[in-house]
Coordinates of N, CA and C in Angstrom, one line a residue:
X261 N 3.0 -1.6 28.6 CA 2.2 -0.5 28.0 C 2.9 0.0 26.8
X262 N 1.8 0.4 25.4 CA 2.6 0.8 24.4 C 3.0 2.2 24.4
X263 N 3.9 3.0 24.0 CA 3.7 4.7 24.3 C 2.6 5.2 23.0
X264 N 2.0 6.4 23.0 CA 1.0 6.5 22.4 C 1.7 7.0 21.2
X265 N 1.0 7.4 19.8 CA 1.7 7.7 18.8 C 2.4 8.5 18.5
X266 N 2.1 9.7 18.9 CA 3.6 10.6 19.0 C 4.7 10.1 19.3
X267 N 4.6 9.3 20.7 CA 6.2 8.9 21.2 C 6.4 8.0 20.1
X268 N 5.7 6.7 19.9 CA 5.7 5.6 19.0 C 6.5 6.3 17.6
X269 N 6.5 7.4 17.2 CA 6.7 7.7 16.0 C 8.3 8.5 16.1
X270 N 8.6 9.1 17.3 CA 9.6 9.6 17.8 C 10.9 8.8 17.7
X271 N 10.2 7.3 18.5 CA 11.2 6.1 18.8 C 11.3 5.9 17.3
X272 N 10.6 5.6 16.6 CA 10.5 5.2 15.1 C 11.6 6.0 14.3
X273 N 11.4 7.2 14.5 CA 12.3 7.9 13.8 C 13.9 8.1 14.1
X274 N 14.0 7.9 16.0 CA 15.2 8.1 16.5 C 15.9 6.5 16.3
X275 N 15.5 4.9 15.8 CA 15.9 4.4 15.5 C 16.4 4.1 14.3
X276 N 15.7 5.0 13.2 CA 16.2 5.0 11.7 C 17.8 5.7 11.6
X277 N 17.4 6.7 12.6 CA 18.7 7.8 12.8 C 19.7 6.9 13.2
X278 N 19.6 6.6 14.7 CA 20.8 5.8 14.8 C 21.4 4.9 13.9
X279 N 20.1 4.0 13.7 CA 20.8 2.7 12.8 C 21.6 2.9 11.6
X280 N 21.1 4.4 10.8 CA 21.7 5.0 10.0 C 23.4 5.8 10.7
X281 N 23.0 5.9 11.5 CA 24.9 6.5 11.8 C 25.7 5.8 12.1
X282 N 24.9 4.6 12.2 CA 26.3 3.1 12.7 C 26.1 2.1 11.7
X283 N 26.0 2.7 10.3 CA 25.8 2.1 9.1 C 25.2 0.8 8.7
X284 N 23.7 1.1 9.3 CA 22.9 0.1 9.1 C 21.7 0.6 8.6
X285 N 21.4 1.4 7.8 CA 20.2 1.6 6.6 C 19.3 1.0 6.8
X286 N 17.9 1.2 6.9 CA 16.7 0.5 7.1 C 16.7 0.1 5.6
X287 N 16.3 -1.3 5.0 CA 16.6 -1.6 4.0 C 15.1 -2.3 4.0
X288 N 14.2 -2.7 4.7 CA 12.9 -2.4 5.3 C 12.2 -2.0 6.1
X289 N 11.4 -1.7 6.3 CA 10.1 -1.1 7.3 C 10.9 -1.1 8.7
X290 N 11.2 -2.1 8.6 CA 11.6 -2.6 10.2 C 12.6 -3.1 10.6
X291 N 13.7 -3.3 9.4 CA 14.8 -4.1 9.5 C 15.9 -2.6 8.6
X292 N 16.9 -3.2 9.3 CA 18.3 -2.6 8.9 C 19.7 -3.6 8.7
X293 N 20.2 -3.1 8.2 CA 21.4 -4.3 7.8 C 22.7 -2.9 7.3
X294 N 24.0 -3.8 7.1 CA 24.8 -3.1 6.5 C 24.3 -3.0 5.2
X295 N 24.6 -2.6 4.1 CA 24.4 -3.0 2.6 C 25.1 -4.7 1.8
X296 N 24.5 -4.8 1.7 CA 24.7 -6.4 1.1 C 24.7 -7.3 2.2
X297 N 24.1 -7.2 3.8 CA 24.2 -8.1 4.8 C 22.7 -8.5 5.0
X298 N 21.9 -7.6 3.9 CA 20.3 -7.6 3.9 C 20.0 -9.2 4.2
X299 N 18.7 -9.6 4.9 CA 18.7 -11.2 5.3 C 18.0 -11.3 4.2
X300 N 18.3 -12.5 3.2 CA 18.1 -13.0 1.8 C 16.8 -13.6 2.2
X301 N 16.6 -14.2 3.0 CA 15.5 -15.6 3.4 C 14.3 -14.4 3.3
X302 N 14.4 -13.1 4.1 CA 12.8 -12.6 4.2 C 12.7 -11.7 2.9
X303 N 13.8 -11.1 2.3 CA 13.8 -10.7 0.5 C 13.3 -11.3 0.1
X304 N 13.2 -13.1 0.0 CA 12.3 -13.4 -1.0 C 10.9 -13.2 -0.6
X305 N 10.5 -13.6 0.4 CA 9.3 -13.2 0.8 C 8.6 -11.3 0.2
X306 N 9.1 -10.3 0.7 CA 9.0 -9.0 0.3 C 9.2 -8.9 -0.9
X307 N 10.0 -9.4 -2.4 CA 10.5 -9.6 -3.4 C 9.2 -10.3 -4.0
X308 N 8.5 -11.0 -3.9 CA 6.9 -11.6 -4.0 C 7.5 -12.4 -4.4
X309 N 8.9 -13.5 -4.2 CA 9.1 -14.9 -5.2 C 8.9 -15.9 -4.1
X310 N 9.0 -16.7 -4.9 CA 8.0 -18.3 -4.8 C 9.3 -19.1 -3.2
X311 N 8.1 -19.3 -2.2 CA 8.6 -20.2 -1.3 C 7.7 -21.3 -1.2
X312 N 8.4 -22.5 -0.6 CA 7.5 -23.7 0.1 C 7.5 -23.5 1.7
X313 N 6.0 -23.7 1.8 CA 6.0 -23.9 3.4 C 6.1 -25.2 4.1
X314 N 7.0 -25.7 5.1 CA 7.1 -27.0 5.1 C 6.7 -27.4 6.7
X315 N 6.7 -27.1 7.4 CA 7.1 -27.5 8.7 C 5.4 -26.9 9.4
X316 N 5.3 -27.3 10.8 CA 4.5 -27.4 11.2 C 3.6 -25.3 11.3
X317 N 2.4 -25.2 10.8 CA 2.2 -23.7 10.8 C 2.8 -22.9 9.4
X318 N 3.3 -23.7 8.4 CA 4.1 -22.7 7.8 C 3.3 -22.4 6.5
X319 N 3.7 -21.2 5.6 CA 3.1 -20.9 4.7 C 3.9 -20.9 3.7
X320 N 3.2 -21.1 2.0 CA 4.0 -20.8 0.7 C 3.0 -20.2 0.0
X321 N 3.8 -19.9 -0.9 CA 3.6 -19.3 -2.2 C 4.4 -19.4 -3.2
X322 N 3.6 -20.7 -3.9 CA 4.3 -21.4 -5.4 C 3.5 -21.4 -6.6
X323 N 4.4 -21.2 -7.5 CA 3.6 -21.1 -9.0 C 3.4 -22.4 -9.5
X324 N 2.0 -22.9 -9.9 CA 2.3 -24.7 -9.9 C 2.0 -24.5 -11.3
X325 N 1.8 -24.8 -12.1 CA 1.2 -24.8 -13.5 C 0.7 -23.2 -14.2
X326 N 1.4 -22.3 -13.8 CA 1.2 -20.6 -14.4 C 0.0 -20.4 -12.9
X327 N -0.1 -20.9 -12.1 CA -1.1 -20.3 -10.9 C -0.5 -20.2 -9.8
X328 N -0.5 -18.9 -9.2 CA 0.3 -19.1 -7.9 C -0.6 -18.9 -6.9
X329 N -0.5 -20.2 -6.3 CA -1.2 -20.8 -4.8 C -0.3 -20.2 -3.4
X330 N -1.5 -19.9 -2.5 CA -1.1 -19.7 -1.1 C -1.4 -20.9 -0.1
X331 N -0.2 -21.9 0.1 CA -0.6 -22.6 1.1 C 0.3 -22.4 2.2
X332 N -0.5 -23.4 3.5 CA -0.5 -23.3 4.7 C -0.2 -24.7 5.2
X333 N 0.3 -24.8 6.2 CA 0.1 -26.6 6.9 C -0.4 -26.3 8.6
X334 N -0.7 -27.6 8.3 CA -1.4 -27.7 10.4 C -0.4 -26.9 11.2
X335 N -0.7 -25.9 11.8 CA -0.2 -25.7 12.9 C 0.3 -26.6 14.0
X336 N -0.4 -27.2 14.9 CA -0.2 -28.2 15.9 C 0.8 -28.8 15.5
X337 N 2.3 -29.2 16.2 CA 3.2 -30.0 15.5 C 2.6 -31.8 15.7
X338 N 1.7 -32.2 16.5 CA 1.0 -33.2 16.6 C 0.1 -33.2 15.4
X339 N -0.8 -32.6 15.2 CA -1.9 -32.2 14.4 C -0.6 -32.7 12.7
X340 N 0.2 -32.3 12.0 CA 0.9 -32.0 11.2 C 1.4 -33.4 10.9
X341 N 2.1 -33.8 12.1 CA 2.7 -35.0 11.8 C 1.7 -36.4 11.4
X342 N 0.9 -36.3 12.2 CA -0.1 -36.9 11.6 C -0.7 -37.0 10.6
X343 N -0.5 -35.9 9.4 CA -1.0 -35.6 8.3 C 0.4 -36.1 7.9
X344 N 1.4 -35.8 7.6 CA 2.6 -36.2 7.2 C 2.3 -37.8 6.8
X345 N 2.4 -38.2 7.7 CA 2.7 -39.8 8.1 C 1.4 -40.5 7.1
X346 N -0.2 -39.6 6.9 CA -0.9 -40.4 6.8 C -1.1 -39.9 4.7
X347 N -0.8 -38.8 5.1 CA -0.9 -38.1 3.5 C 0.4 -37.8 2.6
X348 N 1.4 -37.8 3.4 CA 2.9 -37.3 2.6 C 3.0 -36.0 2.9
X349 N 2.3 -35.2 3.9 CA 2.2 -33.8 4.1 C 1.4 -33.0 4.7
X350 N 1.7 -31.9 5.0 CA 0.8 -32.0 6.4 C -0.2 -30.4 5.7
X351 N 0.2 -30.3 4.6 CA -0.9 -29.3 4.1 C -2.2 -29.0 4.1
X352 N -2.7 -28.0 5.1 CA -4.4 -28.0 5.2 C -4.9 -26.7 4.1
X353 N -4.1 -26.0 3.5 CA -4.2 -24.5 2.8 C -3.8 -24.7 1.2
X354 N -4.7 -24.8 0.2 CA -4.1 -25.0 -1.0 C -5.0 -24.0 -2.2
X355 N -4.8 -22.7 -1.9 CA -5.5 -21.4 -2.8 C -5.2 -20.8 -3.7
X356 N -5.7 -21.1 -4.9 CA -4.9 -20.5 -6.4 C -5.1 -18.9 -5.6
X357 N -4.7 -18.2 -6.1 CA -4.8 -16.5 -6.2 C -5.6 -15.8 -7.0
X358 N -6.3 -15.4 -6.8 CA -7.0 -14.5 -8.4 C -5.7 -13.8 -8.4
X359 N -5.7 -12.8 -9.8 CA -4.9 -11.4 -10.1 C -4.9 -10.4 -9.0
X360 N -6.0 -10.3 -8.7 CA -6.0 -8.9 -7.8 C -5.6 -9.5 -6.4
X361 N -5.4 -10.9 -5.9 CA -5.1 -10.9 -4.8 C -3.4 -10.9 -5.0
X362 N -3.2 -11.5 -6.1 CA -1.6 -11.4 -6.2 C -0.9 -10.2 -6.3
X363 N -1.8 -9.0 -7.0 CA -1.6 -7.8 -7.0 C -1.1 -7.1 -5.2
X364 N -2.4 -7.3 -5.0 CA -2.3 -7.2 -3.3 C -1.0 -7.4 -2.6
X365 N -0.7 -8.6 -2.7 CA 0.4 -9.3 -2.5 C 1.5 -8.7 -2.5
X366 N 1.5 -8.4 -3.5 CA 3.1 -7.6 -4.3 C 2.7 -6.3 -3.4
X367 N 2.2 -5.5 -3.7 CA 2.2 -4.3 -3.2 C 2.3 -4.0 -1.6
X368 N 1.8 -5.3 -0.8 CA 1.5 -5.7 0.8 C 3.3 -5.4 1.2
X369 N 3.9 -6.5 0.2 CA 5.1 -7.1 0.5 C 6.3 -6.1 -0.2
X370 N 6.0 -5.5 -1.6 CA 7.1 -5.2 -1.9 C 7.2 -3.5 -1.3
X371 N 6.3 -3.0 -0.8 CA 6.4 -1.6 -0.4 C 6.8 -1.5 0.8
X372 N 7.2 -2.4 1.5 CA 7.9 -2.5 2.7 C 9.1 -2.3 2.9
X373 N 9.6 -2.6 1.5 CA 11.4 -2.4 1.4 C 11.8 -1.3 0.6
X374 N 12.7 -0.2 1.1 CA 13.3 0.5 0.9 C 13.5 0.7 -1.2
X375 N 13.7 -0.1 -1.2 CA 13.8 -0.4 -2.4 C 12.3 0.2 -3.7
X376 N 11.6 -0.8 -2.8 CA 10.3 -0.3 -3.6 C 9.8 -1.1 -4.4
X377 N 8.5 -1.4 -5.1 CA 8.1 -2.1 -6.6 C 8.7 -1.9 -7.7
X378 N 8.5 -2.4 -8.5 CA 8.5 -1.9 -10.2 C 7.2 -2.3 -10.5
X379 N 6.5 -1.0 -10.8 CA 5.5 -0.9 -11.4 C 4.7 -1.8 -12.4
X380 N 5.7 -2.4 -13.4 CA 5.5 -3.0 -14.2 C 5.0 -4.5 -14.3
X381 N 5.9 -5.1 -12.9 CA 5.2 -6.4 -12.6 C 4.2 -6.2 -11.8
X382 N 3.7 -5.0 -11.0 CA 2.5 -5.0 -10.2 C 1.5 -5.0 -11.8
X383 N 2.0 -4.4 -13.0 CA 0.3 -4.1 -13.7 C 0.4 -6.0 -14.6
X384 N 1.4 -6.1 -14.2 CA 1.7 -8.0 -15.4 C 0.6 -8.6 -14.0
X385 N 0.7 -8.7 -12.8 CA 0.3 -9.8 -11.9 C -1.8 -9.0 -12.2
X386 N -1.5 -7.5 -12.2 CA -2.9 -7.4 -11.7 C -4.1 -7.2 -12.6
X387 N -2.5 -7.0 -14.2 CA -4.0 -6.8 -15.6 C -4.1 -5.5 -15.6
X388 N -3.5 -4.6 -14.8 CA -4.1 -3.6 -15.0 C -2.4 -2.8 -14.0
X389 N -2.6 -1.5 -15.1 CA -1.4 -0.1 -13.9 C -1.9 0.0 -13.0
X390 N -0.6 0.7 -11.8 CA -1.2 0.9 -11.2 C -2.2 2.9 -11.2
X391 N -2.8 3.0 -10.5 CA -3.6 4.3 -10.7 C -3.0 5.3 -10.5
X392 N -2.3 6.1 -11.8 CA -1.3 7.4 -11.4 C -2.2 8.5 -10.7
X393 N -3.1 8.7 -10.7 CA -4.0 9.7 -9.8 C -3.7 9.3 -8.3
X394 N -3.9 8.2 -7.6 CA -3.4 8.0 -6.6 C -2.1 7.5 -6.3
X395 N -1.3 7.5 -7.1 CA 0.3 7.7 -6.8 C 0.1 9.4 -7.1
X396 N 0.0 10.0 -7.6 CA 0.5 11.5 -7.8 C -0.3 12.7 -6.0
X397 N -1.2 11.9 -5.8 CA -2.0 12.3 -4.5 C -1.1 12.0 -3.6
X398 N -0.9 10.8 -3.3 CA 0.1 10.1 -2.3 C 1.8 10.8 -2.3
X399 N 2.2 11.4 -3.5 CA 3.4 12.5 -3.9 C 3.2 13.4 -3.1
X400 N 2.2 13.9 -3.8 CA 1.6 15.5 -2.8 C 1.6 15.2 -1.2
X401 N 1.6 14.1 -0.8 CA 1.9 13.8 0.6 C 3.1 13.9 1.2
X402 N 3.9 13.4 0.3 CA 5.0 12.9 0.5 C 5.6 11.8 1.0
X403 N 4.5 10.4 1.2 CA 4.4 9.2 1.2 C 5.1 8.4 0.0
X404 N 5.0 8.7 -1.2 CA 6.1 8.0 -2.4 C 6.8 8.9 -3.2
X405 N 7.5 8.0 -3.8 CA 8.4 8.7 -4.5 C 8.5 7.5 -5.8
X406 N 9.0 7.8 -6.7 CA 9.9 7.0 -7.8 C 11.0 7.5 -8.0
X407 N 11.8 6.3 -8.3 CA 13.2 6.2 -8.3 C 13.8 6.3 -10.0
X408 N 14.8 6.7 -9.9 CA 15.3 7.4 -11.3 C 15.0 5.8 -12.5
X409 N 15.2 4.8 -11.7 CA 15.1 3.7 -12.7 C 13.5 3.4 -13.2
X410 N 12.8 4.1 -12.5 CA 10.9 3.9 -12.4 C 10.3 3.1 -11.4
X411 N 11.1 3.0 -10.2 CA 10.4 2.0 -9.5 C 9.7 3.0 -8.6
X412 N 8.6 2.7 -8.0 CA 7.7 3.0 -6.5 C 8.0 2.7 -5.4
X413 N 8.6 3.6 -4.6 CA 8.6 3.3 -3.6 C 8.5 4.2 -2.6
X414 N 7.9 3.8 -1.1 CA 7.7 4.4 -0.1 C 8.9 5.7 0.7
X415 N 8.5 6.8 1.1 CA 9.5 7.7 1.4 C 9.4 7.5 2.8
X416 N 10.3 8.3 3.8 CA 10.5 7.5 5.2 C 9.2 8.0 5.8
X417 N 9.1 9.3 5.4 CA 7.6 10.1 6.3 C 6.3 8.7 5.8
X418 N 6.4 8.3 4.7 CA 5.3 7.2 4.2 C 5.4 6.4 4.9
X419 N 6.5 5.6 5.5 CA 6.6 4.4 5.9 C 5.7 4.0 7.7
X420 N 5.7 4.9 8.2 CA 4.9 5.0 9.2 C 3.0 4.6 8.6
X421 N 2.8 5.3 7.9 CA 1.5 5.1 7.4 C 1.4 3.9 6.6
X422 N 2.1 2.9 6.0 CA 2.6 2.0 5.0 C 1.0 1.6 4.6
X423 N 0.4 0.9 5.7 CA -0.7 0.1 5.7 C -1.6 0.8 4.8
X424 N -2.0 2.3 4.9 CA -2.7 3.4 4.7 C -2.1 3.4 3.4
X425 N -1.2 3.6 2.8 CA -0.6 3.2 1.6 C -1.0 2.6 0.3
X426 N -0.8 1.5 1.3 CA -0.5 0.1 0.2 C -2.3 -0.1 0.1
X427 N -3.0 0.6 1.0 CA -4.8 0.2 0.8 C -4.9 0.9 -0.1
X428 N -4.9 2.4 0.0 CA -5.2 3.4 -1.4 C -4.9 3.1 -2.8
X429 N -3.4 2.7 -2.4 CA -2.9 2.1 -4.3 C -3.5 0.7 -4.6
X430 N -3.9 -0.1 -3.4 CA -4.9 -1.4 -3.8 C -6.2 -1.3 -4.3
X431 N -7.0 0.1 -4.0 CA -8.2 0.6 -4.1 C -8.5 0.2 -5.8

């Protein structure tokens, strides 16, 4: 059984605390590490840079020619191999991106980490800033913040709500 949101948010906060007194920093949403022990493999992912998905079920996101596609391969490790053997790969998912879904993207992924966006490649991927009326609203909450260098990013009271978040600034 889950505990309901109050407790849920309690536990939420009493493990930031701890992790933080036995010097492990939430360095994402959900993850804590020492400082520089951060796991590199899921940074690229949250960082919005380019993976290949290879193995049975797996996903990428690569820039092939200036377009960055979202692919997927057969789940079923039978299903997969069989594509392998008969195609060179077992790829069933091969989706250029519009702008605004890569926008999405970034903001889905990079607002999860401590760290935060930079503004600047969200408005390069999406053609457009993002909306300072709904960053300055989301202030007044106390859901974001920017960082002395200009980046965006989520404050801890925000990070509970993330999802609620990252919709509004996608709006």
């Amino acid at each position: 059984m889950l505990p309901d949101d109050d407790l849920g948010r309690d536990l939420y906060d009493l493990t930031l605390d701890q992790c933080a007194a036995a010097g492990l920093p939430a360095y994402e949403v959900s993850n804590h590490a020492r400082p520089g022990a951060e796991c590199r493999h899921n940074l690229v992912y949250w960082r919005y840079g380019e993976y290949a998905g290879i193995g049975p079920g797996a996903h990428g996101r690569l820039l092939i020619d200036g377009t960055r596609h979202a692919t997927a391969t057969e789940k079923r490790p039978e299903g997969w191999l069989m594509r392998v053997e008969a195609s060179g790969h077992g790829v069933t998912v091969d989706d250029a991106l519009t702008r605004d879904e890569q926008a999405d993207e970034f903001l889905l992924m990079g607002l999860r980490l401590a760290e935060g966006i930079d503004p600047k490649r969200y408005a390069a991927l999406a053609g457009r800033p993002l909306d300072l009326e709904r960053i300055a609203a989301l202030m007044g909450h106390g859901f974001v913040e920017t960082t002395a260098d200009g980046r965006l990013r989520v404050t801890r009271s925000g990070f509970p709500v993330l999802d609620a978040v990252v919709a509004d600034l996608a709006a």
